[in-house]
mmCIF file of C-alpha atoms and ligand atoms in Angstrom:
data_model
loop_
_atom_site.group_PDB
_atom_site.id
_atom_site.type_symbol
_atom_site.label_atom_id
_atom_site.label_comp_id
_atom_site.label_asym_id
_atom_site.label_seq_id
_atom_site.Cartn_x
_atom_site.Cartn_y
_atom_site.Cartn_z
ATOM 1 C CA MET A 1 9.836 15.096 13.927
ATOM 2 C CA PHE A 2 9.545 13.391 10.512
ATOM 3 C CA PHE A 3 5.917 12.781 9.732
ATOM 4 C CA ALA A 4 5.875 13.536 6.006
ATOM 5 C CA SER A 5 5.755 9.982 4.890
ATOM 6 C CA ASP A 6 6.755 6.545 5.993
ATOM 7 C CA ASN A 7 9.104 6.321 2.993
ATOM 8 C CA TRP A 8 11.161 9.100 4.511
ATOM 9 C CA ALA A 9 12.408 6.738 7.127
ATOM 10 C CA GLY A 10 15.611 4.862 6.552
ATOM 11 C CA ALA A 11 15.946 0.981 6.665
ATOM 12 C CA HIS A 12 15.786 -1.231 9.617
ATOM 13 C CA PRO A 13 19.234 -2.349 10.908
ATOM 14 C CA ALA A 14 18.366 -6.081 10.468
ATOM 15 C CA ILE A 15 17.666 -5.378 6.777
ATOM 16 C CA ASN A 16 20.836 -3.388 6.329
ATOM 17 C CA GLU A 17 22.857 -6.105 8.054
ATOM 18 C CA ARG A 18 21.364 -8.777 5.776
ATOM 19 C CA LEU A 19 22.141 -6.582 2.572
ATOM 20 C CA LEU A 20 25.654 -6.160 3.811
ATOM 21 C CA ARG A 21 26.120 -9.990 4.178
ATOM 22 C CA GLU A 22 24.586 -10.513 0.723
ATOM 23 C CA SER A 23 26.980 -8.025 -0.849
ATOM 24 C CA ALA A 24 29.938 -10.142 0.161
ATOM 25 C CA ARG A 25 29.061 -13.246 -2.047
ATOM 26 C CA PHE A 26 28.298 -14.255 -5.518
ATOM 27 C CA ALA A 27 25.058 -15.779 -6.654
ATOM 28 C CA SER A 28 23.245 -16.374 -9.953
ATOM 29 C CA ALA A 29 21.321 -13.473 -11.436
ATOM 30 C CA TYR A 30 17.888 -12.461 -12.613
ATOM 31 C CA GLY A 31 15.942 -14.035 -9.814
ATOM 32 C CA SER A 32 17.453 -17.582 -10.349
ATOM 33 C CA SER A 33 19.527 -17.656 -7.111
ATOM 34 C CA GLU A 34 18.726 -20.075 -4.308
ATOM 35 C CA LEU A 35 18.002 -17.063 -2.087
ATOM 36 C CA ASP A 36 15.373 -15.727 -4.522
ATOM 37 C CA ARG A 37 13.748 -19.283 -4.680
ATOM 38 C CA THR A 38 13.825 -19.674 -0.877
ATOM 39 C CA ILE A 39 12.243 -16.329 -0.152
ATOM 40 C CA GLU A 40 9.528 -16.939 -2.818
ATOM 41 C CA ARG A 41 8.731 -20.106 -0.933
ATOM 42 C CA ARG A 42 8.676 -18.112 2.351
ATOM 43 C CA PHE A 43 5.705 -16.243 0.933
ATOM 44 C CA ASN A 44 3.862 -19.636 0.712
ATOM 45 C CA GLU A 45 4.235 -19.923 4.480
ATOM 46 C CA ILE A 46 3.202 -16.339 5.143
ATOM 47 C CA PHE A 47 0.107 -16.814 3.011
ATOM 48 C CA GLU A 48 -0.680 -20.390 3.929
ATOM 49 C CA ARG A 49 -0.770 -21.620 0.313
ATOM 50 C CA GLU A 50 1.184 -21.855 -2.799
ATOM 51 C CA VAL A 51 1.608 -18.402 -4.332
ATOM 52 C CA ALA A 52 3.540 -16.973 -7.221
ATOM 53 C CA VAL A 53 5.860 -14.141 -6.263
ATOM 54 C CA PHE A 54 7.579 -11.528 -8.303
ATOM 55 C CA PHE A 55 10.016 -9.007 -6.836
ATOM 56 C CA VAL A 56 9.938 -5.445 -8.216
ATOM 57 C CA ALA A 57 11.343 -2.061 -7.050
ATOM 58 C CA THR A 58 8.527 0.249 -6.496
ATOM 59 C CA GLY A 59 4.876 0.078 -5.441
ATOM 60 C CA THR A 60 3.903 1.764 -8.683
ATOM 61 C CA ALA A 61 5.546 -1.020 -10.519
ATOM 62 C CA ALA A 62 3.781 -3.679 -8.482
ATOM 63 C CA ASN A 63 0.423 -2.097 -9.061
ATOM 64 C CA SER A 64 1.108 -1.435 -12.749
ATOM 65 C CA LEU A 65 2.371 -4.928 -13.604
ATOM 66 C CA ALA A 66 -0.314 -6.649 -11.497
ATOM 67 C CA LEU A 67 -2.930 -4.842 -13.550
ATOM 68 C CA ALA A 68 -1.100 -5.420 -16.740
ATOM 69 C CA SER A 69 -1.332 -9.165 -15.982
ATOM 70 C CA VAL A 70 -5.072 -9.035 -16.276
ATOM 71 C CA ALA A 71 -5.228 -6.529 -19.077
ATOM 72 C CA ARG A 72 -7.873 -6.925 -21.702
ATOM 73 C CA PRO A 73 -8.328 -4.670 -24.778
ATOM 74 C CA GLY A 74 -10.659 -1.791 -23.978
ATOM 75 C CA GLY A 75 -10.590 -2.733 -20.236
ATOM 76 C CA VAL A 76 -11.348 -0.487 -17.502
ATOM 77 C CA VAL A 77 -10.117 -0.948 -13.946
ATOM 78 C CA PHE A 78 -12.233 0.385 -10.978
ATOM 79 C CA ALA A 79 -10.423 2.094 -8.115
ATOM 80 C CA HIS A 80 -11.301 4.490 -5.388
ATOM 81 C CA THR A 81 -11.365 8.183 -6.452
ATOM 82 C CA GLU A 82 -8.339 8.900 -4.298
ATOM 83 C CA ALA A 83 -6.397 5.675 -5.033
ATOM 84 C CA HIS A 84 -2.646 5.938 -5.620
ATOM 85 C CA VAL A 85 -3.140 4.229 -9.052
ATOM 86 C CA ILE A 86 -5.338 7.083 -10.042
ATOM 87 C CA GLU A 87 -3.769 10.114 -8.305
ATOM 88 C CA ASP A 88 -0.164 9.354 -7.679
ATOM 89 C CA GLU A 89 1.377 7.084 -10.398
ATOM 90 C CA CYS A 90 1.348 9.420 -13.288
ATOM 91 C CA GLY A 91 -0.715 7.129 -15.316
ATOM 92 C CA ALA A 92 1.790 4.199 -15.028
ATOM 93 C CA PRO A 93 -1.014 1.590 -14.451
ATOM 94 C CA ASP A 94 -2.792 2.879 -17.568
ATOM 95 C CA PHE A 95 0.463 2.909 -19.472
ATOM 96 C CA PHE A 96 1.542 -0.541 -18.602
ATOM 97 C CA SER A 97 -1.793 -2.246 -18.674
ATOM 98 C CA GLY A 98 -3.196 -0.412 -21.612
ATOM 99 C CA MET A 99 -6.474 -0.015 -19.478
ATOM 100 C CA ARG A 100 -8.172 2.995 -18.010
ATOM 101 C CA MET A 101 -8.546 3.519 -14.299
ATOM 102 C CA VAL A 102 -12.044 4.579 -13.427
ATOM 103 C CA PRO A 103 -12.716 6.375 -10.205
ATOM 104 C CA VAL A 104 -15.333 4.953 -7.678
ATOM 105 C CA ASP A 105 -16.461 7.112 -4.846
ATOM 106 C CA GLY A 106 -16.904 6.288 -1.204
ATOM 107 C CA PRO A 107 -16.196 8.013 2.158
ATOM 108 C CA LEU A 108 -12.935 7.486 4.091
ATOM 109 C CA GLY A 109 -10.948 6.213 0.974
ATOM 110 C CA LYS A 110 -13.188 3.168 0.603
ATOM 111 C CA MET A 111 -15.298 2.345 -2.476
ATOM 112 C CA THR A 112 -18.907 1.643 -1.378
ATOM 113 C CA PRO A 113 -20.575 -1.388 -2.926
ATOM 114 C CA GLN A 114 -23.373 0.773 -4.383
ATOM 115 C CA ALA A 115 -20.895 3.109 -6.149
ATOM 116 C CA LEU A 116 -18.786 0.239 -7.453
ATOM 117 C CA GLU A 117 -21.866 -1.627 -8.851
ATOM 118 C CA ALA A 118 -23.193 1.678 -10.392
ATOM 119 C CA LYS A 119 -19.646 2.242 -12.172
ATOM 120 C CA ILE A 120 -19.516 -1.443 -13.340
ATOM 121 C CA ALA A 121 -22.920 -1.176 -14.841
ATOM 122 C CA ARG A 122 -21.589 1.552 -17.090
ATOM 123 C CA TYR A 123 -19.027 -0.650 -18.688
ATOM 124 C CA PRO A 124 -20.739 -3.849 -19.877
ATOM 125 C CA GLN A 125 -18.800 -6.505 -21.663
ATOM 126 C CA ASP A 126 -20.099 -5.548 -25.077
ATOM 127 C CA ALA A 127 -19.515 -1.757 -24.653
ATOM 128 C CA VAL A 128 -17.088 -1.327 -27.510
ATOM 129 C CA HIS A 129 -17.317 2.437 -27.323
ATOM 130 C CA HIS A 130 -17.074 2.976 -23.542
ATOM 131 C CA GLY A 131 -14.759 0.076 -22.714
ATOM 132 C CA ARG A 132 -15.483 -2.934 -20.689
ATOM 133 C CA ALA A 133 -15.127 -3.861 -16.961
ATOM 134 C CA ALA A 134 -11.792 -5.667 -16.533
ATOM 135 C CA ALA A 135 -10.523 -5.550 -12.977
ATOM 136 C CA ILE A 136 -11.063 -3.981 -9.483
ATOM 137 C CA THR A 137 -8.258 -2.538 -7.357
ATOM 138 C CA MET A 138 -8.563 -1.655 -3.708
ATOM 139 C CA THR A 139 -6.003 -0.269 -1.372
ATOM 140 C CA GLN A 140 -5.334 -1.780 2.179
ATOM 141 C CA ALA A 141 -4.611 0.286 4.200
ATOM 142 C CA THR A 142 -6.259 3.090 2.155
ATOM 143 C CA GLU A 143 -4.552 6.323 1.041
ATOM 144 C CA VAL A 144 -6.428 8.201 3.771
ATOM 145 C CA GLY A 145 -5.390 5.900 6.699
ATOM 146 C CA SER A 146 -8.599 3.874 6.929
ATOM 147 C CA VAL A 147 -8.646 0.139 6.769
ATOM 148 C CA TYR A 148 -11.250 -2.077 5.008
ATOM 149 C CA THR A 149 -12.807 -4.575 7.388
ATOM 150 C CA LEU A 150 -12.755 -8.247 6.473
ATOM 151 C CA ASP A 151 -16.529 -7.944 5.752
ATOM 152 C CA GLU A 152 -16.009 -5.018 3.532
ATOM 153 C CA ILE A 153 -13.311 -6.945 1.555
ATOM 154 C CA ASP A 154 -15.780 -9.867 1.261
ATOM 155 C CA THR A 155 -18.435 -7.521 -0.142
ATOM 156 C CA LEU A 156 -15.985 -6.053 -2.744
ATOM 157 C CA SER A 157 -14.838 -9.489 -3.735
ATOM 158 C CA SER A 158 -18.345 -10.864 -4.125
ATOM 159 C CA ILE A 159 -19.098 -8.028 -6.548
ATOM 160 C CA ALA A 160 -15.883 -8.913 -8.287
ATOM 161 C CA LYS A 161 -16.875 -12.552 -8.562
ATOM 162 C CA VAL A 162 -20.396 -11.826 -9.780
ATOM 163 C CA HIS A 163 -19.021 -9.837 -12.595
ATOM 164 C CA GLY A 164 -16.032 -12.115 -13.248
ATOM 165 C CA LEU A 165 -13.457 -9.499 -12.458
ATOM 166 C CA PRO A 166 -10.116 -10.105 -10.874
ATOM 167 C CA LEU A 167 -9.625 -8.288 -7.493
ATOM 168 C CA HIS A 168 -6.263 -6.659 -6.887
ATOM 169 C CA MET A 169 -5.111 -5.204 -3.509
ATOM 170 C CA ASP A 170 -2.608 -2.414 -3.315
ATOM 171 C CA GLY A 171 -0.773 -3.366 -0.113
ATOM 172 C CA ALA A 172 1.856 -0.622 0.030
ATOM 173 C CA ARG A 173 0.866 -0.529 3.742
ATOM 174 C CA PHE A 174 -0.265 -4.051 3.970
ATOM 175 C CA ALA A 175 1.502 -4.772 7.223
ATOM 176 C CA ASN A 176 -0.089 -1.727 8.892
ATOM 177 C CA ALA A 177 -3.510 -2.842 7.837
ATOM 178 C CA LEU A 178 -2.865 -6.374 9.003
ATOM 179 C CA VAL A 179 -1.823 -5.272 12.414
ATOM 180 C CA ALA A 180 -4.740 -2.843 12.714
ATOM 181 C CA LEU A 181 -7.168 -5.682 12.008
ATOM 182 C CA GLU A 182 -5.339 -8.186 14.091
ATOM 183 C CA THR A 183 -5.751 -10.843 11.390
ATOM 184 C CA THR A 184 -3.611 -13.020 9.217
ATOM 185 C CA PRO A 185 -2.180 -12.371 5.718
ATOM 186 C CA ALA A 186 -4.467 -15.247 4.304
ATOM 187 C CA GLU A 187 -7.595 -13.956 6.045
ATOM 188 C CA MET A 188 -7.094 -10.446 4.618
ATOM 189 C CA THR A 189 -6.445 -11.655 1.084
ATOM 190 C CA TRP A 190 -7.221 -14.870 -0.794
ATOM 191 C CA LYS A 191 -9.572 -16.266 1.987
ATOM 192 C CA ARG A 192 -11.668 -13.083 1.124
ATOM 193 C CA GLY A 193 -11.321 -13.350 -2.590
ATOM 194 C CA VAL A 194 -8.372 -11.204 -3.359
ATOM 195 C CA ASP A 195 -6.592 -12.524 -6.473
ATOM 196 C CA ILE A 196 -3.423 -10.384 -6.736
ATOM 197 C CA LEU A 197 -1.564 -8.412 -4.058
ATOM 198 C CA SER A 198 1.055 -5.700 -4.230
ATOM 199 C CA PHE A 199 2.905 -6.503 -1.085
ATOM 200 C CA GLY A 200 4.952 -3.499 0.107
ATOM 201 C CA GLY A 201 8.056 -3.598 2.202
ATOM 202 C CA THR A 202 9.629 -0.177 1.421
ATOM 203 C CA LYS A 203 7.357 1.810 3.727
ATOM 204 C CA ASN A 204 7.873 -0.451 6.658
ATOM 205 C CA GLY A 205 11.613 -0.721 7.067
ATOM 206 C CA CYS A 206 12.995 -2.202 3.791
ATOM 207 C CA TRP A 207 15.290 -0.111 1.610
ATOM 208 C CA CYS A 208 13.587 -1.066 -1.626
ATOM 209 C CA ALA A 209 11.506 -4.155 -1.699
ATOM 210 C CA GLU A 210 8.067 -4.850 -3.193
ATOM 211 C CA ALA A 211 6.495 -7.942 -4.374
ATOM 212 C CA ILE A 212 3.558 -8.989 -6.631
ATOM 213 C CA VAL A 213 1.880 -11.965 -5.198
ATOM 214 C CA PHE A 214 -0.613 -14.103 -7.147
ATOM 215 C CA PHE A 215 -2.849 -16.455 -5.119
ATOM 216 C CA ASP A 216 -3.497 -18.516 -8.073
ATOM 217 C CA PRO A 217 -0.081 -19.226 -9.709
ATOM 218 C CA ALA A 218 -1.782 -20.058 -13.087
ATOM 219 C CA MET A 219 -2.769 -16.226 -13.289
ATOM 220 C CA ALA A 220 0.876 -15.370 -13.239
ATOM 221 C CA LYS A 221 1.969 -17.039 -16.381
ATOM 222 C CA GLU A 222 2.512 -13.844 -18.418
ATOM 223 C CA LEU A 223 4.176 -11.911 -15.587
ATOM 224 C CA PRO A 224 7.826 -13.049 -16.223
ATOM 225 C CA PHE A 225 7.532 -11.526 -19.651
ATOM 226 C CA ILE A 226 5.630 -8.487 -18.513
ATOM 227 C CA ARG A 227 8.176 -7.788 -15.781
ATOM 228 C CA LYS A 228 11.196 -8.140 -18.186
ATOM 229 C CA ARG A 229 9.541 -5.916 -20.919
ATOM 230 C CA THR A 230 8.796 -3.304 -18.277
ATOM 231 C CA ALA A 231 12.409 -3.318 -17.142
ATOM 232 C CA GLN A 232 11.585 -4.569 -13.657
ATOM 233 C CA LEU A 233 13.527 -7.774 -13.739
ATOM 234 C CA PHE A 234 16.575 -6.927 -11.751
ATOM 235 C CA SER A 235 19.760 -8.747 -12.408
ATOM 236 C CA LYS A 236 20.642 -8.528 -8.660
ATOM 237 C CA SER A 237 17.093 -9.486 -7.636
ATOM 238 C CA ARG A 238 18.580 -11.437 -4.776
ATOM 239 C CA PHE A 239 19.099 -8.061 -2.936
ATOM 240 C CA ILE A 240 15.231 -7.713 -2.759
ATOM 241 C CA ALA A 241 14.932 -11.264 -1.704
ATOM 242 C CA ALA A 242 17.641 -10.608 1.017
ATOM 243 C CA GLN A 243 15.677 -7.590 2.324
ATOM 244 C CA PHE A 244 12.438 -9.702 2.457
ATOM 245 C CA GLU A 245 14.438 -12.518 4.217
ATOM 246 C CA ALA A 246 15.157 -10.214 7.086
ATOM 247 C CA TYR A 247 11.836 -8.458 6.975
ATOM 248 C CA LEU A 248 9.804 -11.611 7.213
ATOM 249 C CA LYS A 249 12.094 -13.327 9.739
ATOM 250 C CA ASP A 250 10.568 -13.826 13.233
ATOM 251 C CA GLY A 251 7.800 -11.430 12.569
ATOM 252 C CA LEU A 252 9.911 -8.368 12.225
ATOM 253 C CA TRP A 253 7.556 -6.884 9.627
ATOM 254 C CA LEU A 254 4.585 -7.086 11.920
ATOM 255 C CA GLU A 255 6.592 -5.684 14.902
ATOM 256 C CA LEU A 256 7.632 -2.708 12.729
ATOM 257 C CA ALA A 257 4.021 -2.078 11.525
ATOM 258 C CA GLY A 258 2.756 -2.527 15.153
ATOM 259 C CA HIS A 259 5.278 0.098 16.323
ATOM 260 C CA ALA A 260 4.313 2.542 13.509
ATOM 261 C CA ASN A 261 0.621 2.058 14.398
ATOM 262 C CA THR A 262 1.235 2.562 18.070
ATOM 263 C CA MET A 263 3.063 5.807 17.347
ATOM 264 C CA ALA A 264 0.135 6.917 15.216
ATOM 265 C CA ASP A 265 -2.236 6.124 18.202
ATOM 266 C CA ARG A 266 -0.090 8.368 20.329
ATOM 267 C CA VAL A 267 -0.332 11.206 17.807
ATOM 268 C CA ARG A 268 -4.145 10.692 17.540
ATOM 269 C CA GLU A 269 -4.441 10.854 21.372
ATOM 270 C CA GLY A 270 -2.308 13.908 21.502
ATOM 271 C CA LEU A 271 -4.199 15.746 18.793
ATOM 272 C CA ALA A 272 -7.581 14.945 20.281
ATOM 273 C CA ALA A 273 -6.472 16.802 23.463
ATOM 274 C CA SER A 274 -5.063 19.776 21.562
ATOM 275 C CA ASN A 275 -6.422 23.296 21.346
ATOM 276 C CA SER A 276 -4.927 24.080 17.867
ATOM 277 C CA ALA A 277 -5.489 20.872 16.069
ATOM 278 C CA ARG A 278 -8.219 18.191 15.625
ATOM 279 C CA LEU A 279 -8.482 14.881 13.776
ATOM 280 C CA ALA A 280 -9.959 15.341 10.363
ATOM 281 C CA TRP A 281 -11.482 11.919 10.227
ATOM 282 C CA PRO A 282 -10.923 8.521 12.108
ATOM 283 C CA THR A 283 -7.909 6.450 10.897
ATOM 284 C CA GLN A 284 -6.742 3.011 11.883
ATOM 285 C CA SER A 285 -3.338 2.662 10.331
ATOM 286 C CA ASN A 286 -0.082 4.833 10.462
ATOM 287 C CA GLU A 287 -1.582 7.795 8.667
ATOM 288 C CA ILE A 288 -3.294 10.608 10.498
ATOM 289 C CA PHE A 289 -5.117 13.575 8.979
ATOM 290 C CA ALA A 290 -5.491 16.645 11.100
ATOM 291 C CA ILE A 291 -7.109 20.144 10.770
ATOM 292 C CA VAL A 292 -4.662 22.464 12.308
ATOM 293 C CA ARG A 293 -4.468 26.267 12.804
ATOM 294 C CA LYS A 294 -2.131 27.692 10.177
ATOM 295 C CA GLU A 295 -0.298 29.628 12.772
ATOM 296 C CA ALA A 296 0.318 26.493 14.891
ATOM 297 C CA ALA A 297 1.455 24.502 11.716
ATOM 298 C CA ALA A 298 3.871 27.227 10.797
ATOM 299 C CA ILE A 299 5.375 27.285 14.269
ATOM 300 C CA ALA A 300 5.678 23.545 14.245
ATOM 301 C CA GLU A 301 7.505 23.699 10.925
ATOM 302 C CA GLU A 302 9.798 26.399 12.115
ATOM 303 C CA LYS A 303 10.687 23.955 14.994
ATOM 304 C CA GLY A 304 11.463 21.293 12.436
ATOM 305 C CA ALA A 305 8.357 19.315 12.099
ATOM 306 C CA LYS A 306 7.913 17.727 8.695
ATOM 307 C CA PHE A 307 4.465 17.028 7.306
ATOM 308 C CA TYR A 308 2.436 17.481 4.128
ATOM 309 C CA ASP A 309 -0.304 19.993 3.469
ATOM 310 C CA TRP A 310 -3.148 17.831 2.167
ATOM 311 C CA LEU A 311 -5.788 18.512 -0.470
ATOM 312 C CA GLN A 312 -9.224 18.192 1.013
ATOM 313 C CA PRO A 313 -11.098 15.083 -0.051
ATOM 314 C CA ARG A 314 -14.577 15.774 -1.567
ATOM 315 C CA ASP A 315 -16.456 13.950 1.051
ATOM 316 C CA MET A 316 -14.608 15.114 4.117
ATOM 317 C CA PRO A 317 -16.776 15.093 7.190
ATOM 318 C CA GLU A 318 -15.232 18.161 8.903
ATOM 319 C CA THR A 319 -14.942 21.627 7.510
ATOM 320 C CA VAL A 320 -11.640 23.551 7.365
ATOM 321 C CA ALA A 321 -11.935 27.239 8.368
ATOM 322 C CA GLY A 322 -10.027 30.046 6.659
ATOM 323 C CA ASP A 323 -7.346 30.169 9.343
ATOM 324 C CA GLU A 324 -6.978 26.402 9.330
ATOM 325 C CA MET A 325 -5.315 23.756 7.094
ATOM 326 C CA LEU A 326 -5.474 20.076 6.518
ATOM 327 C CA ILE A 327 -2.243 18.169 7.055
ATOM 328 C CA ARG A 328 -1.179 14.594 6.707
ATOM 329 C CA LEU A 329 1.026 12.924 9.378
ATOM 330 C CA VAL A 330 2.590 9.429 8.827
ATOM 331 C CA SER A 331 4.514 7.490 11.497
ATOM 332 C CA SER A 332 6.925 4.718 10.710
ATOM 333 C CA PHE A 333 8.970 1.959 12.158
ATOM 334 C CA ALA A 334 11.510 4.614 12.935
ATOM 335 C CA THR A 335 9.328 7.019 14.768
ATOM 336 C CA SER A 336 10.024 7.345 18.391
ATOM 337 C CA SER A 337 7.733 8.442 21.257
ATOM 338 C CA ASP A 338 10.107 11.338 21.721
ATOM 339 C CA ASP A 339 9.465 12.446 18.207
ATOM 340 C CA VAL A 340 5.678 12.260 18.705
ATOM 341 C CA ASP A 341 5.818 14.180 21.987
ATOM 342 C CA ALA A 342 8.124 16.792 20.539
ATOM 343 C CA PHE A 343 5.672 17.260 17.586
ATOM 344 C CA LEU A 344 2.666 17.473 19.838
ATOM 345 C CA LYS A 345 4.365 20.053 21.980
ATOM 346 C CA ALA A 346 5.390 22.047 18.829
ATOM 347 C CA ILE A 347 1.862 22.098 17.426
ATOM 348 C CA THR A 348 -0.232 22.634 20.580
HETATM 349 C C1 PLP B 401 -1.190 3.520 -1.420
HETATM 350 C C2 PLP B 401 0.147 3.526 -2.120
HETATM 351 N N1 PLP B 401 0.301 2.588 -3.094
HETATM 352 C C3 PLP B 401 1.486 2.492 -3.669
HETATM 353 C C4 PLP B 401 2.506 3.328 -3.380
HETATM 354 C C5 PLP B 401 3.848 3.054 -4.011
HETATM 355 O O1 PLP B 401 4.620 4.038 -4.423
HETATM 356 P P1 PLP B 401 5.984 4.009 -4.988
HETATM 357 O O2 PLP B 401 5.998 3.711 -6.428
HETATM 358 O O3 PLP B 401 6.545 5.300 -4.700
HETATM 359 O O4 PLP B 401 6.859 2.877 -4.244
HETATM 360 C C6 PLP B 401 2.404 4.286 -2.360
HETATM 361 C C7 PLP B 401 3.460 5.142 -1.938
HETATM 362 O O5 PLP B 401 3.224 6.334 -1.600
HETATM 363 C C8 PLP B 401 1.169 4.319 -1.734
HETATM 364 O O6 PLP B 401 0.877 5.286 -0.650
#
């Protein structure tokens, strides 16, 4: 009954097996091996165009270095108020990019075009005292389990283009969003105007594999130096490449995300029928937020259920009564229907 986070899950056997095979051989270091190169090219196929790819260890590193690559003195980066880059990265994006993350409001974890425009207007290009607009970062799937529609991505990217700002996407749960929208990697990114993507593998079956993807390789020319100076150039980078090889082979990544999303559907259905819990807001990916009677949550925890208490977002549609609490549940590639059913039984 592990619903605390998708990064509590282990690694998929196919990825472990590939790592094991990799560990038995020699290859050149620092991203120069044939395997590194082959997997970088594999991303071209996945995204249906030539991209520049950089392997890093964590999602925080991917976000921070992606933003560092578009850094401008006095620059500010617009992100949703609850974005991981603002709330959960201890200021790493600010530290590595030298820019400030500025919060933009919007319900269900998504920036609204109006709120984004209003914030951009406060940071004109000559605002030497306030700082100037430099980039926009959006999260797909969002931190609160919702997914931007393709039209919504279009709208944000049009705003980015009008203001000449690069658009970054935090895709720690990229695969979950892709499956939820039933679309392609190209459609959800560069075809909608996304410039840089943090492509996550760790939450979806890898052991430790993240990549920064530039849809215009010319934008990536500083990244080799940024990555080295931020200590993210692994000498045994091929072990990240090896994970991605297995992850991207025969659609494994989409299969795993599809499974996680299906398990989340099962949780959502179960909670909708429960007497002691209800969904706090609608979600489309592998994250579920529920308002639960405290007593029921305590019983479930006693029975071994793992989940996080969650701080109520400002614009939460439902109210949480005194004897209730908000919790977050996350399913993963490793969640089984039995886990879900046991959890639902424990909480209801
Ligand atoms: C939306 C989002 N972005 C990025 C990350 C990456 O985090 P980490 O640096 O822990 O890999 C996470 C992990 O929780 C996340 O939820």
